[in-house]
Coordinates of C-alpha atoms (C1' of nucleotides) in Angstrom, one line a residue:
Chain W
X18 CA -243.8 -17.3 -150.7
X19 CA -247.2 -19.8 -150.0
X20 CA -244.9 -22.6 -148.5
X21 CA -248.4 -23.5 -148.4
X22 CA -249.6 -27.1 -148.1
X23 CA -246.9 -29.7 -147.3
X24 CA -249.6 -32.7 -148.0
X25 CA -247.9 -34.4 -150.8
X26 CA -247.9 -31.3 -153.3
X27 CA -248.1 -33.4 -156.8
X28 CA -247.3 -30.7 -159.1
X29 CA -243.5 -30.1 -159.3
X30 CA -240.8 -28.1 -158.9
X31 CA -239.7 -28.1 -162.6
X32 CA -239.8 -25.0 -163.8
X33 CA -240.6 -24.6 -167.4
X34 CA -239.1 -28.4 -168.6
X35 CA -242.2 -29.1 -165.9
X36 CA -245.0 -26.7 -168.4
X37 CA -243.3 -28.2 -171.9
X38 CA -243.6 -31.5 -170.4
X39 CA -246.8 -31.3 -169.7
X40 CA -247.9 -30.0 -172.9
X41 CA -245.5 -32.7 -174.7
X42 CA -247.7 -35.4 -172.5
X43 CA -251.0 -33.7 -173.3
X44 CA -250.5 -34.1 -177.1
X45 CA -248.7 -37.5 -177.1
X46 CA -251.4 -39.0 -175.2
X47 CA -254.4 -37.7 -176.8
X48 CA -256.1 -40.2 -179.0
X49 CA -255.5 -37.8 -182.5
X50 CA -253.3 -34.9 -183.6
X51 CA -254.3 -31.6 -182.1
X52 CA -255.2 -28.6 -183.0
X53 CA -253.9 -25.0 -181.5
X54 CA -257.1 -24.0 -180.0
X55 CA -258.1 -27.9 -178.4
X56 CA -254.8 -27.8 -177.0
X57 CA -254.7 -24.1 -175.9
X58 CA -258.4 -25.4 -174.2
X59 CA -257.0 -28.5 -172.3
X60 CA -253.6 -26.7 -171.3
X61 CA -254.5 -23.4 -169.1
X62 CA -251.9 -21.4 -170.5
X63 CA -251.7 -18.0 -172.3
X64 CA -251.9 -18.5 -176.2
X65 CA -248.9 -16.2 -176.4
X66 CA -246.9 -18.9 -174.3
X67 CA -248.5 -22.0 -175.1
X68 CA -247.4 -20.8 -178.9
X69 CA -244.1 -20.6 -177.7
X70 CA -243.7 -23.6 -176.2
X71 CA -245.1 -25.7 -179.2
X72 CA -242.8 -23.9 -180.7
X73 CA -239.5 -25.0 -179.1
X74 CA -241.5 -28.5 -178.8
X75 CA -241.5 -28.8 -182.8
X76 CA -238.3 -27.6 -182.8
X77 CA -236.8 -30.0 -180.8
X78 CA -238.7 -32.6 -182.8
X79 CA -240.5 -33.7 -179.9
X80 CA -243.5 -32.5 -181.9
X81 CA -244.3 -32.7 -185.1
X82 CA -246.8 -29.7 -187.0
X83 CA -248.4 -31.0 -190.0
X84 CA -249.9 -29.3 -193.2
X85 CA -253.2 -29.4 -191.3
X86 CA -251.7 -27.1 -188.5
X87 CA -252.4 -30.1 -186.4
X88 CA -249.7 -31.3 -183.6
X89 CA -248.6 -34.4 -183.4
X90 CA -245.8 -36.8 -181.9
X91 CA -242.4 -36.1 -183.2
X92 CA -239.7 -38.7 -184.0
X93 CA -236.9 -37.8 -181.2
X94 CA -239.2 -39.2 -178.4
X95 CA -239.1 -42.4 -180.5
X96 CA -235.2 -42.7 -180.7
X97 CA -234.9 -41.5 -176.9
X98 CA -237.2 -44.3 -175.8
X99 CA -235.8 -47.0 -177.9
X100 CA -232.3 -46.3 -177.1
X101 CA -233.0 -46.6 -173.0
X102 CA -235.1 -49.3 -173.6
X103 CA -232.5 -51.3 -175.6
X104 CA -230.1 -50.9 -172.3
X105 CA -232.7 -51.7 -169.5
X106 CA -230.9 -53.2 -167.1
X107 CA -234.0 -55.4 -165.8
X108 CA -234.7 -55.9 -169.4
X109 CA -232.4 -57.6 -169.9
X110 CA -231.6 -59.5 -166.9
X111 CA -235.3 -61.1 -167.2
X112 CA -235.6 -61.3 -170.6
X113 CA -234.3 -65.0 -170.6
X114 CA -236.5 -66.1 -167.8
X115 CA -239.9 -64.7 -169.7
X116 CA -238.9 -66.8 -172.7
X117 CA -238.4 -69.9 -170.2
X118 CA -241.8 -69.2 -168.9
X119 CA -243.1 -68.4 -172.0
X120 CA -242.3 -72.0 -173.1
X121 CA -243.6 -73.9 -170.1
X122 CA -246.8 -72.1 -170.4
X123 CA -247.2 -71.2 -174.0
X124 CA -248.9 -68.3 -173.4
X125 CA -247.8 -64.2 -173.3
X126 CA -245.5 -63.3 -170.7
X127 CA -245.1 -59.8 -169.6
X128 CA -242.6 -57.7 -167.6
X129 CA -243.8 -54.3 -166.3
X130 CA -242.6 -52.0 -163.4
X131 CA -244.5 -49.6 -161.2
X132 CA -244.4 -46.4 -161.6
X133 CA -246.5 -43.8 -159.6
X134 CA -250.1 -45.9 -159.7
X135 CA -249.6 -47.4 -162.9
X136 CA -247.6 -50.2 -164.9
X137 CA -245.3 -49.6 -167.9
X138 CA -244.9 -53.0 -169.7
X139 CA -241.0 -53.3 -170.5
X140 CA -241.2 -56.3 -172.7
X141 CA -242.9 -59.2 -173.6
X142 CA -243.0 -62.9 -174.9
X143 CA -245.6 -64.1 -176.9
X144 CA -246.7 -66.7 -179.4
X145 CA -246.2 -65.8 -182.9
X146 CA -249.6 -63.8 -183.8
X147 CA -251.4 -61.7 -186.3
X148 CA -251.3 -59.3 -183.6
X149 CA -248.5 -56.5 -183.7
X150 CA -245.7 -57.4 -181.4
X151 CA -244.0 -54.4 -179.9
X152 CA -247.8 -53.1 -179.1
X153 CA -247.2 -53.4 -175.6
X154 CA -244.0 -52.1 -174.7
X155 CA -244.3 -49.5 -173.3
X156 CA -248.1 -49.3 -172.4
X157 CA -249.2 -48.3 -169.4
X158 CA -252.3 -50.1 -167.3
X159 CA -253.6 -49.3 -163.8
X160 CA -252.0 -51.0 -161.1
X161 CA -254.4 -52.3 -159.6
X162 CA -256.7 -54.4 -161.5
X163 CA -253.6 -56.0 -163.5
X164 CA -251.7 -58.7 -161.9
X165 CA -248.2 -57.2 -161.9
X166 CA -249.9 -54.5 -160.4
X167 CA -251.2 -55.9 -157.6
X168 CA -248.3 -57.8 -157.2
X169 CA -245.9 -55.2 -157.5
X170 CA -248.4 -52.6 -154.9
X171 CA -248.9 -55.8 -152.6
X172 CA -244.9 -54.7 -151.6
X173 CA -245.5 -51.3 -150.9
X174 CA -245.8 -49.9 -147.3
X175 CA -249.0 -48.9 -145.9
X176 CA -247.9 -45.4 -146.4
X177 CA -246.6 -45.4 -149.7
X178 CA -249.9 -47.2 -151.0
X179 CA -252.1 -44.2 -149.2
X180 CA -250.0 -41.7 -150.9
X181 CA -250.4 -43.4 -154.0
X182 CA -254.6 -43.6 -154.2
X183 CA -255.0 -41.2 -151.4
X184 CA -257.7 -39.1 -153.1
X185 CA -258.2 -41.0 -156.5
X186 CA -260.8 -43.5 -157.0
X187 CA -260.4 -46.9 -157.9
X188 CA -261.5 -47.1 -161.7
X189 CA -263.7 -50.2 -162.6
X190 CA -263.2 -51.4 -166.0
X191 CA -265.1 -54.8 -165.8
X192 CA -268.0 -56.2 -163.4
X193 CA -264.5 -57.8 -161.2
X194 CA -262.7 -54.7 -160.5
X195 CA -261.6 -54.5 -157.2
X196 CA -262.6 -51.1 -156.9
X197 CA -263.5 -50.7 -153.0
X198 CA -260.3 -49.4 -151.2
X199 CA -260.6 -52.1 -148.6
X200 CA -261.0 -54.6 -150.8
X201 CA -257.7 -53.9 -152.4
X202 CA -256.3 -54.0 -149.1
X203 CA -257.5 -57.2 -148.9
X204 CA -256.4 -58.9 -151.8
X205 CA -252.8 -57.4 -151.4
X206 CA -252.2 -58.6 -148.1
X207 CA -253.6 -61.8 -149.6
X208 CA -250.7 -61.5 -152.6
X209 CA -248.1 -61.2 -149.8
X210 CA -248.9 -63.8 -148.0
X211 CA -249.3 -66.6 -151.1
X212 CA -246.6 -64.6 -153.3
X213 CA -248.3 -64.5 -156.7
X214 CA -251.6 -62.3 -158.1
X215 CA -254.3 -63.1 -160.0
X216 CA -256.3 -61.0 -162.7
X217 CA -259.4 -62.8 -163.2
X218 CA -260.8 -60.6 -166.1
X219 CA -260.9 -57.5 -163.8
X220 CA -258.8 -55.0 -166.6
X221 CA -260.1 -57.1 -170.0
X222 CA -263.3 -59.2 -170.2
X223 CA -261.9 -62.3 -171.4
X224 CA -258.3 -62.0 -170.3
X225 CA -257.1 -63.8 -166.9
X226 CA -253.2 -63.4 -165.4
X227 CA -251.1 -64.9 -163.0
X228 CA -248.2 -63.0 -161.9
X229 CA -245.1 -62.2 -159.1
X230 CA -243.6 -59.6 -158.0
X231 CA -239.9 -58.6 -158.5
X232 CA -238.1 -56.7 -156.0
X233 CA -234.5 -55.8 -154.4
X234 CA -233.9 -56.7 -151.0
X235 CA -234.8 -53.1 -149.8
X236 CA -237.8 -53.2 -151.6
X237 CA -236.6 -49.8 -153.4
X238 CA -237.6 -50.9 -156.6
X239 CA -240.7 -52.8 -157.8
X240 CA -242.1 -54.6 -160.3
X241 CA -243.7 -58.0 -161.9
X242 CA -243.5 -60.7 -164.3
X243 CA -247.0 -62.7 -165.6
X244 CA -248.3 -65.3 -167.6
X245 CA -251.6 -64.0 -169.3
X246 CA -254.0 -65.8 -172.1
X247 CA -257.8 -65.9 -172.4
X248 CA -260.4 -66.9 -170.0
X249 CA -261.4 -70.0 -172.3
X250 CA -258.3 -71.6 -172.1
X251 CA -256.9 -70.6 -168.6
X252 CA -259.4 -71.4 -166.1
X253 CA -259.2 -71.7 -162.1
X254 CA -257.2 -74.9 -161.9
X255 CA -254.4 -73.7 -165.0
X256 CA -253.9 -70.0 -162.8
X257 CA -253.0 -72.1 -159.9
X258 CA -251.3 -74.1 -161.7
X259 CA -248.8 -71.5 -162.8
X260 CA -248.7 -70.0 -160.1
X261 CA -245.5 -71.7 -158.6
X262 CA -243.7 -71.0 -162.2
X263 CA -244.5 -67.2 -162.5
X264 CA -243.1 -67.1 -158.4
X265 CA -240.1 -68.8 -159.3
X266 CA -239.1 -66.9 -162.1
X267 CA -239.8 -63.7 -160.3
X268 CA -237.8 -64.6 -157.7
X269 CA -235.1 -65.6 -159.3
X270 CA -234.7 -62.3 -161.6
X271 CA -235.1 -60.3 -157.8
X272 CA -232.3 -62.8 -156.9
X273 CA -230.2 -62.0 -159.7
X274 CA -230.8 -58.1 -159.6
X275 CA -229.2 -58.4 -155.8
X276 CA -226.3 -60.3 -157.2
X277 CA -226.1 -57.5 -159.5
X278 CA -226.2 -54.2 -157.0
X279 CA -223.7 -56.3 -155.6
X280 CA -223.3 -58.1 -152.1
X281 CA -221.4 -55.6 -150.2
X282 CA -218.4 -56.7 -148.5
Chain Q
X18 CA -226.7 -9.5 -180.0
X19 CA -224.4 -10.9 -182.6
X20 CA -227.2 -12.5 -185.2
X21 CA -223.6 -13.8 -186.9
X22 CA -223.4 -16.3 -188.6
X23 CA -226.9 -16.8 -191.0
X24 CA -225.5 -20.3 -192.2
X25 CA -227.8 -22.6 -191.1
X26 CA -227.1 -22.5 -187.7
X27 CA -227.8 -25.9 -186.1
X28 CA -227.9 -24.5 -182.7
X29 CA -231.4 -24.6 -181.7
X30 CA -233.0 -21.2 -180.3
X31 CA -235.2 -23.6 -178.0
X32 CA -233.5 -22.0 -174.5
X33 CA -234.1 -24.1 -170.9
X34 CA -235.6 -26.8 -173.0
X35 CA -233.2 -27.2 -175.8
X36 CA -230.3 -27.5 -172.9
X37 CA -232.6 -29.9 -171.2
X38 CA -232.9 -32.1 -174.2
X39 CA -229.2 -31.7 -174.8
X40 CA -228.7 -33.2 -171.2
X41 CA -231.2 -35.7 -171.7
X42 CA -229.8 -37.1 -175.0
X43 CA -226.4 -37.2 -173.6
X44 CA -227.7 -39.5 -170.8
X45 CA -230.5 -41.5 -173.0
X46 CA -227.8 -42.4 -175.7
X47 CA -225.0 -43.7 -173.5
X48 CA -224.2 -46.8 -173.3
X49 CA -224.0 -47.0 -169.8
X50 CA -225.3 -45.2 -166.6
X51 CA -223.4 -41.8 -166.1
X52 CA -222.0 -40.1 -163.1
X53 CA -222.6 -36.5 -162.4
X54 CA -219.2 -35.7 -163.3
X55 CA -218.7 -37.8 -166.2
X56 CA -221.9 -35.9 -167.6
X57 CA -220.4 -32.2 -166.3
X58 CA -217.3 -33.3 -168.7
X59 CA -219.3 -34.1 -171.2
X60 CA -222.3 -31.2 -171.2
X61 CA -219.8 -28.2 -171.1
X62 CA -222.7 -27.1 -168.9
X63 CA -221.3 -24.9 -165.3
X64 CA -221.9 -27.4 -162.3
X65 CA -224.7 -26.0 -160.4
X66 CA -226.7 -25.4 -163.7
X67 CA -226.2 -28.7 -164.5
X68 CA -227.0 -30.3 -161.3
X69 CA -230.4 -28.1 -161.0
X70 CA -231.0 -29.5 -164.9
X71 CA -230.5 -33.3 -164.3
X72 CA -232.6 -32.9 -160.9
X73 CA -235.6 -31.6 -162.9
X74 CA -235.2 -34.4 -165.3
X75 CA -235.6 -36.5 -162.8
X76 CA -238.5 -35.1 -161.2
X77 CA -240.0 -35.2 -164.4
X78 CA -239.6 -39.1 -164.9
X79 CA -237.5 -38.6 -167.7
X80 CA -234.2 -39.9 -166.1
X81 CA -233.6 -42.0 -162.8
X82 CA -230.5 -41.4 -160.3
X83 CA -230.2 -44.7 -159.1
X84 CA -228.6 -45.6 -155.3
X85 CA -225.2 -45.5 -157.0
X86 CA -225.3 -41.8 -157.9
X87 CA -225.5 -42.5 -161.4
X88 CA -228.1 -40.9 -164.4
X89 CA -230.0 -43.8 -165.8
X90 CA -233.0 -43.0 -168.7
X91 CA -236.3 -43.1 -167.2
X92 CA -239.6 -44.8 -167.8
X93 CA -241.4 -41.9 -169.0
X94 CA -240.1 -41.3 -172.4
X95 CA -241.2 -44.8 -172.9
X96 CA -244.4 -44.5 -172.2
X97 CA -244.4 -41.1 -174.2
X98 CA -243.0 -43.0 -177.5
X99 CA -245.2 -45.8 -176.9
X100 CA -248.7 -44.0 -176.8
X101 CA -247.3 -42.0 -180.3
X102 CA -245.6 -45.1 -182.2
X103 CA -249.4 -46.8 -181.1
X104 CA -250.8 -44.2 -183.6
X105 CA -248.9 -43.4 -186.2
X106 CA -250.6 -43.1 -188.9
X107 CA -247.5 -43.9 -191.2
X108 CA -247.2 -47.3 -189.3
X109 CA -251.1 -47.8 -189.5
X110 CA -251.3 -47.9 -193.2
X111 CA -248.1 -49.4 -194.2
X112 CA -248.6 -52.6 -191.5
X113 CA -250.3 -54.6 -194.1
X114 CA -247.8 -54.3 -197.1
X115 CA -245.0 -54.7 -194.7
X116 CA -246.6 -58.2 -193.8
X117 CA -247.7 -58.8 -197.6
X118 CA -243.9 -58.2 -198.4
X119 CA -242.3 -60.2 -195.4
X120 CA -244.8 -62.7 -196.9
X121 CA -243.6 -62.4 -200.6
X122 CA -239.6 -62.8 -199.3
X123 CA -239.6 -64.4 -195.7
X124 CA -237.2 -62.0 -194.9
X125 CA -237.2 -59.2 -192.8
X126 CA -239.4 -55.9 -193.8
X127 CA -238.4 -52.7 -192.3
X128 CA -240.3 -49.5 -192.2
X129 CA -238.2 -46.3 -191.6
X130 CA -238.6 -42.4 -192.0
X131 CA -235.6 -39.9 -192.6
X132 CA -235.0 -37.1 -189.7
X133 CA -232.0 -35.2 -190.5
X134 CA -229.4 -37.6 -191.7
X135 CA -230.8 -40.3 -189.8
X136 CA -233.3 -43.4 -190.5
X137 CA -235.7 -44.0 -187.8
X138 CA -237.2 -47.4 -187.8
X139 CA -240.9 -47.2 -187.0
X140 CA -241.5 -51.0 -187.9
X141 CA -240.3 -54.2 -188.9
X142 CA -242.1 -57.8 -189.2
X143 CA -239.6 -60.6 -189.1
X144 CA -239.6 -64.1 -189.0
X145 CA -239.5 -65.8 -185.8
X146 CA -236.3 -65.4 -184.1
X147 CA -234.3 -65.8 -181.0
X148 CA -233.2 -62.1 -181.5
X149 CA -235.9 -59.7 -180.0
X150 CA -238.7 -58.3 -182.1
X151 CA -238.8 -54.4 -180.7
X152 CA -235.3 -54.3 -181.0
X153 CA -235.1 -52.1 -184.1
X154 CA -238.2 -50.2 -183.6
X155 CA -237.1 -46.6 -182.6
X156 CA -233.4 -47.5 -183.8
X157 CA -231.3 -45.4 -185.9
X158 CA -229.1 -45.8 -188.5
X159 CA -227.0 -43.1 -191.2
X160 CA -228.5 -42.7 -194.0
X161 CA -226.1 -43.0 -196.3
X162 CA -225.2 -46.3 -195.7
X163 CA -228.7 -48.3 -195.8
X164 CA -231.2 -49.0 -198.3
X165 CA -234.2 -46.7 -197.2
X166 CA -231.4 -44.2 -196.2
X167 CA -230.6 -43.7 -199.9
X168 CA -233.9 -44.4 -201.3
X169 CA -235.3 -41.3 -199.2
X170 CA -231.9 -39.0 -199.9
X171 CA -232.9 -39.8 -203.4
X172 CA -235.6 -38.1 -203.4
X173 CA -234.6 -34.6 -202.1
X174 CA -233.2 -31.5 -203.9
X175 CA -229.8 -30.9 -204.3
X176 CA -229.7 -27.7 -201.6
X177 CA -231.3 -30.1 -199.0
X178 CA -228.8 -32.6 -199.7
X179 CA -226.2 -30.5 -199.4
X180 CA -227.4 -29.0 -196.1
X181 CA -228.0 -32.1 -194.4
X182 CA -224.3 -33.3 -195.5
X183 CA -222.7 -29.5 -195.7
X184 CA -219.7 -29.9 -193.3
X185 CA -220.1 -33.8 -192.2
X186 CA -217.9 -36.6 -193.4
X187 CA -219.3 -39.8 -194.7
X188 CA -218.6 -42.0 -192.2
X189 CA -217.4 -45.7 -193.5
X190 CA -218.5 -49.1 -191.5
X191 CA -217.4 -51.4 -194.0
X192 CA -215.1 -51.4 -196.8
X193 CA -218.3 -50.7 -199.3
X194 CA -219.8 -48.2 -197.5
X195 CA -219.9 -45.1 -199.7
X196 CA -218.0 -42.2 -197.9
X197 CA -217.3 -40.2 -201.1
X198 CA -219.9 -37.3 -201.5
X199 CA -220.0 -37.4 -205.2
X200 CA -220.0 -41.6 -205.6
X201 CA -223.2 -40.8 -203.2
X202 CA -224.5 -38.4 -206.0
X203 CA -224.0 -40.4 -208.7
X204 CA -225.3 -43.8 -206.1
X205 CA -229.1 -41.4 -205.6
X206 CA -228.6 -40.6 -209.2
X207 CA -229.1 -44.0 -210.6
X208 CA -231.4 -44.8 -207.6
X209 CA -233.7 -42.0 -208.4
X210 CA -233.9 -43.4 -212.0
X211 CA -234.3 -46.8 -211.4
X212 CA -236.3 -46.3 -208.3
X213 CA -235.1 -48.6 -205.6
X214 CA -232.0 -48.5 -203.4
X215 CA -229.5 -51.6 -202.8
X216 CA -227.1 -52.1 -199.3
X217 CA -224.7 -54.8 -200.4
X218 CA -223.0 -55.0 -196.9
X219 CA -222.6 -51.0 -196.3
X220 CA -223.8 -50.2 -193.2
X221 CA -223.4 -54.1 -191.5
X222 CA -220.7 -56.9 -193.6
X223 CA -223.3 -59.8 -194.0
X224 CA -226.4 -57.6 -194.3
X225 CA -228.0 -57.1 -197.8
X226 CA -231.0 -55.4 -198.2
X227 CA -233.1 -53.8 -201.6
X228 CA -235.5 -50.5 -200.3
X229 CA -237.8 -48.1 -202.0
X230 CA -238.4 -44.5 -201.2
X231 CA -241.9 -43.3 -199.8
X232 CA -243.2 -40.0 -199.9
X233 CA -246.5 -37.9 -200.2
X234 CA -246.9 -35.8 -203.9
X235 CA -245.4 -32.9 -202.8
X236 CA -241.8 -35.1 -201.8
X237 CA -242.5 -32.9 -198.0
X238 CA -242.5 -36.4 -196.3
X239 CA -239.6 -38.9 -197.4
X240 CA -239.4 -42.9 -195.7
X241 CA -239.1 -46.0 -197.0
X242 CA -239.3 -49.6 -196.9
X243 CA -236.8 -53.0 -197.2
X244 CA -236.7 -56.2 -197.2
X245 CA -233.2 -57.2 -195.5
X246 CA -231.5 -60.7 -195.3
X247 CA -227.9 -62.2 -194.9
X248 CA -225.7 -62.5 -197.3
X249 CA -225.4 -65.9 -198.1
X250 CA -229.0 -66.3 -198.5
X251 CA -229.4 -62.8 -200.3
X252 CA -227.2 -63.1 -203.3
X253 CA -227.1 -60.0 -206.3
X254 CA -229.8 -62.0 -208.4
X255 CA -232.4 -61.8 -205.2
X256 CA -231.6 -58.4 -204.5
X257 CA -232.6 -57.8 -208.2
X258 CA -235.9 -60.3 -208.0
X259 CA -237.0 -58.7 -204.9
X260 CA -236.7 -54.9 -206.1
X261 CA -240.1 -54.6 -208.3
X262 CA -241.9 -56.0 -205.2
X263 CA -240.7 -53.7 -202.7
X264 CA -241.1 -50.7 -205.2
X265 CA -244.8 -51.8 -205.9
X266 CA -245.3 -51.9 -202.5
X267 CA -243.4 -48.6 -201.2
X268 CA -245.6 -47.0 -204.6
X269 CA -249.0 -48.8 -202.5
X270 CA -247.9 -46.8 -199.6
X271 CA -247.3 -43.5 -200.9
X272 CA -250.7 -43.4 -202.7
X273 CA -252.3 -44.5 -199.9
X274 CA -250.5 -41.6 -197.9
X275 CA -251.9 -39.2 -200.7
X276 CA -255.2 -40.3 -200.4
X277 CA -255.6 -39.7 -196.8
X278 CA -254.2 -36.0 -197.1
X279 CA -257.2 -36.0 -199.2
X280 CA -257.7 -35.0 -202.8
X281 CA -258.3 -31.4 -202.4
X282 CA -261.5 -30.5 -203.9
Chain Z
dC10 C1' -267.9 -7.5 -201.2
dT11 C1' -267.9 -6.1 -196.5
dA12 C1' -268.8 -7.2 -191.6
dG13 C1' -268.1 -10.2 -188.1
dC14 C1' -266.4 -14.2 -186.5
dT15 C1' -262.7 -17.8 -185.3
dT16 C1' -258.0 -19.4 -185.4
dG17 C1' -253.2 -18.8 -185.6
dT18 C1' -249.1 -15.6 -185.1
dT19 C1' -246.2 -11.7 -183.5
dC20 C1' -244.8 -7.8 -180.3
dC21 C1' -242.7 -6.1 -176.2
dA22 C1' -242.6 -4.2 -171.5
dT23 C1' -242.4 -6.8 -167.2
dT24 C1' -240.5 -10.0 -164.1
dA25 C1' -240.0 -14.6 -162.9
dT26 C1' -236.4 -18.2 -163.8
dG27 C1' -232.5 -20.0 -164.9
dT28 C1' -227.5 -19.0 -164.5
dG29 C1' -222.9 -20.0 -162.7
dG30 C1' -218.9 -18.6 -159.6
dA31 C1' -217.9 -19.7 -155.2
dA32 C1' -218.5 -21.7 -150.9
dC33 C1' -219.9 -25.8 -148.4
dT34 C1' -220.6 -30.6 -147.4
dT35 C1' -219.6 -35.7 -147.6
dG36 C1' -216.8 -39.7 -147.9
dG37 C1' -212.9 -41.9 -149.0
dT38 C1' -207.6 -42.2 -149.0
dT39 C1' -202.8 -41.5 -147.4
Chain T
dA11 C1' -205.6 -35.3 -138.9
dA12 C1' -205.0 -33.5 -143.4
dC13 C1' -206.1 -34.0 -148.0
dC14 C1' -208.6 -34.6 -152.2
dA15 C1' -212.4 -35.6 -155.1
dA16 C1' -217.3 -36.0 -155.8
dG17 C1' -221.6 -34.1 -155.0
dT18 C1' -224.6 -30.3 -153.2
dT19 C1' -226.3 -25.6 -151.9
dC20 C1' -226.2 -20.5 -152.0
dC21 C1' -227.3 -16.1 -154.0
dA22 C1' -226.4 -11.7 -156.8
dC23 C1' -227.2 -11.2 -161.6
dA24 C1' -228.9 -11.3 -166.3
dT25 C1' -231.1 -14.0 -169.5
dA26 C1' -235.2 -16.0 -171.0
dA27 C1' -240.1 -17.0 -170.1
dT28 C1' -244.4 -14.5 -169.5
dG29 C1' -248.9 -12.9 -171.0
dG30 C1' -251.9 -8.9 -172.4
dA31 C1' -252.9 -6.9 -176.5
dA32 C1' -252.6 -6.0 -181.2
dC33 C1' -252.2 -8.1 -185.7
dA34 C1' -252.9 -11.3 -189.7
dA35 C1' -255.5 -14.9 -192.2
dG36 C1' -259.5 -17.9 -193.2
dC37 C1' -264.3 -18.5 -193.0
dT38 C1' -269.2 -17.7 -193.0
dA39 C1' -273.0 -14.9 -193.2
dG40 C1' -275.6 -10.9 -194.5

DNA sequence: CTAGCTTGTTCCATTATGTGGAACTTGGTT
DNA sequence: AACCAAGTTCCACATAATGGAACAAGCTAG
């Protein structure tokens, strides 16, 4: 029934892995464990089958109920992640080249792929630091004020990159936030042309990337390599500078991904 | 219809989304990308109900068919795992003794919490290495056969024990791993009384490590902490050196623990 | 101490959803 | 062309999710 609109329906087909997903995502994202009722608020769902479902969450260890009756992350989605993380393919395949790049420049290197409007770091080389290291596997940032972002988007098709911010806005986090649609146009057919992105402070004040995109041949899948450190120590002339390392390495990991689907006969 | 067996039934009673997880698992902990058959074989699942399965996961993000026609994990559980491992509160508080005792011993520090018979890492701090850092955060490892393992079976009763290892064999890696259940009671025994655990070479030959057990008051949450090192740098006398300073710190982190549940007025 | 709230949990008739045997494609091999 | 194996779709059927409503448990106020 309601075939209804065929414009790009985002909610999906799945049924009720779909509804405990989106619960599971609801809790795991918020910033501190939940309660029933904050959930049962931010959810639109039935108490009776939101309890359910929290139930068989918990039960599954996906979620964990403490003393306080509050929900929290469980422990499986830990083991799940690290296990398919430990086989990435991509991973793997760049993980030499970011610690090649990571010693010509001396500063982070990241690896990140797109996925829907966003970027999920895979991994990442950095100097040793006070700072905790695996704190950015597996975050996510907005594709388009990173520079694996924009590099990864600026190899998208017209249509693709419509259906992706067709009705969202552009969210500015800093006063250089490319946040006019147009703009980002712009600047990513400006990243296809030269082959490498910039972030000049426009996701953190104070933090300045270069970056490439990595790609098949088909362009099926996408995503980035960059060189990030602080604005006081990489200015105009040291982004440019790197430039021609970050493309490199990105293109040979998109090189060596082909070799690897295989060249067929 | 047939309640049966009352036995601690391990079978879930999570329905769609306990099959679901069961599917996902199957595919996350291979150690390769799976084929829809070689998953049917393995799922005992009928076809069609297994097909519709993996195609919701996919929808969902939570595996990828690549352009081979075979299951690969996806990217969302990552980002899942990522945003909860960001704030653990577990992690939060121990981070600084971790580094205190990585500090104190130049050797590795692990942090890891007991789910079922199973250590999860949640963190490590290590020296620089060519090895790469995240790689043991998420992992898991029996408990039986590693220092936190023991230290945290050391602290449960008897009947849990004896659920957890009911009908399962010990299984051996190395010819000191213990595989006998009652050299494992007498092993928790003595680690109970003198409060930290040893791993001369049972899980991994080369690997030594000295752990202590973690928990809140009431023994409901049970972890630990190691400090691990080869063995030809770790011999019996270091092990023995080292085991005050990881049982003051492991005793750091459970008060700490007990003063954020908050002394109950 | 009771009345009145809020929060969490359980019940159960209803029906939407997942199930799975079987039939149907698709692509490769002899 | 005939065959086989791998993947995909169909649809009558029954299991499993749904959600309104009633129930318990904890608080706070009167």
């Amino acid at each position: 029934m309601a075939e209804g609109d065929e414009t790009e329906v985002r909610a999906a087909n799945t049924g009720t892995l779909g509804k405990a997903m989106a619960v599971l995502e609801l809790v795991a994202l918020a910033d501190r464990p939940l309660r029933f009722t904050e959930i049962l608020a931010r959810a639109g769902q039935p108490r009776a089958t939101l309890h359910r479902q929290l139930g068989h969450l918990v039960e599954e260890g996906l979620l964990e109920l403490n003393a306080d009756l509050c929900y929290e992350p469980g422990l499986r989605m830990l083991k799940l992640a690290s296990a398919s993380w430990a086989r990435s393919d991509l991973r793997r395949l760049a993980a030499p080249h970011l610690q090649a790049l990571h010693e010509l420049t001396g500063e982070t290197v990241h690896l990140g792929v797109l996925r829907d409007a966003e970027i999920i770091y895979l991994d990442k080389v950095e100097s040793r630091q006070a700072v905790r290291m695996a704190s950015q596997v597996g975050k996510t940032s907005p594709a388009h004020c990173t520079g694996v972002g924009k590099a990864a988007l600026s190899l998208l098709s017209a249509e693709r990159l419509h259906r992706l911010f067709g009705g969202v806005e552009l969210l500015g986090f800093t006063p250089t936030t490319i946040t006019a649609r147009d703009a980002l146009e712009a600047e990513l057919a400006l990243i296809r042309e030269v082959g490498h992105a910039f972030d000049r402070e426009e996701h953190e004040a104070g933090i300045r990337c270069v970056a490439a995109a990595i790609s098949d041949q088909q362009k099926t899948f996408v995503g980035g390599i960059s060189v990030t450190g602080p604005a006081y120590r990489v200015g105009e002339d040291v982004l440019q500078a790197w430039a021609p390392l970050v493309r490199n390495a990105a293109a040979a990991i998109s090189e060596e991904i082909a070799v690897r689907l295989g060249p067929r006969p």
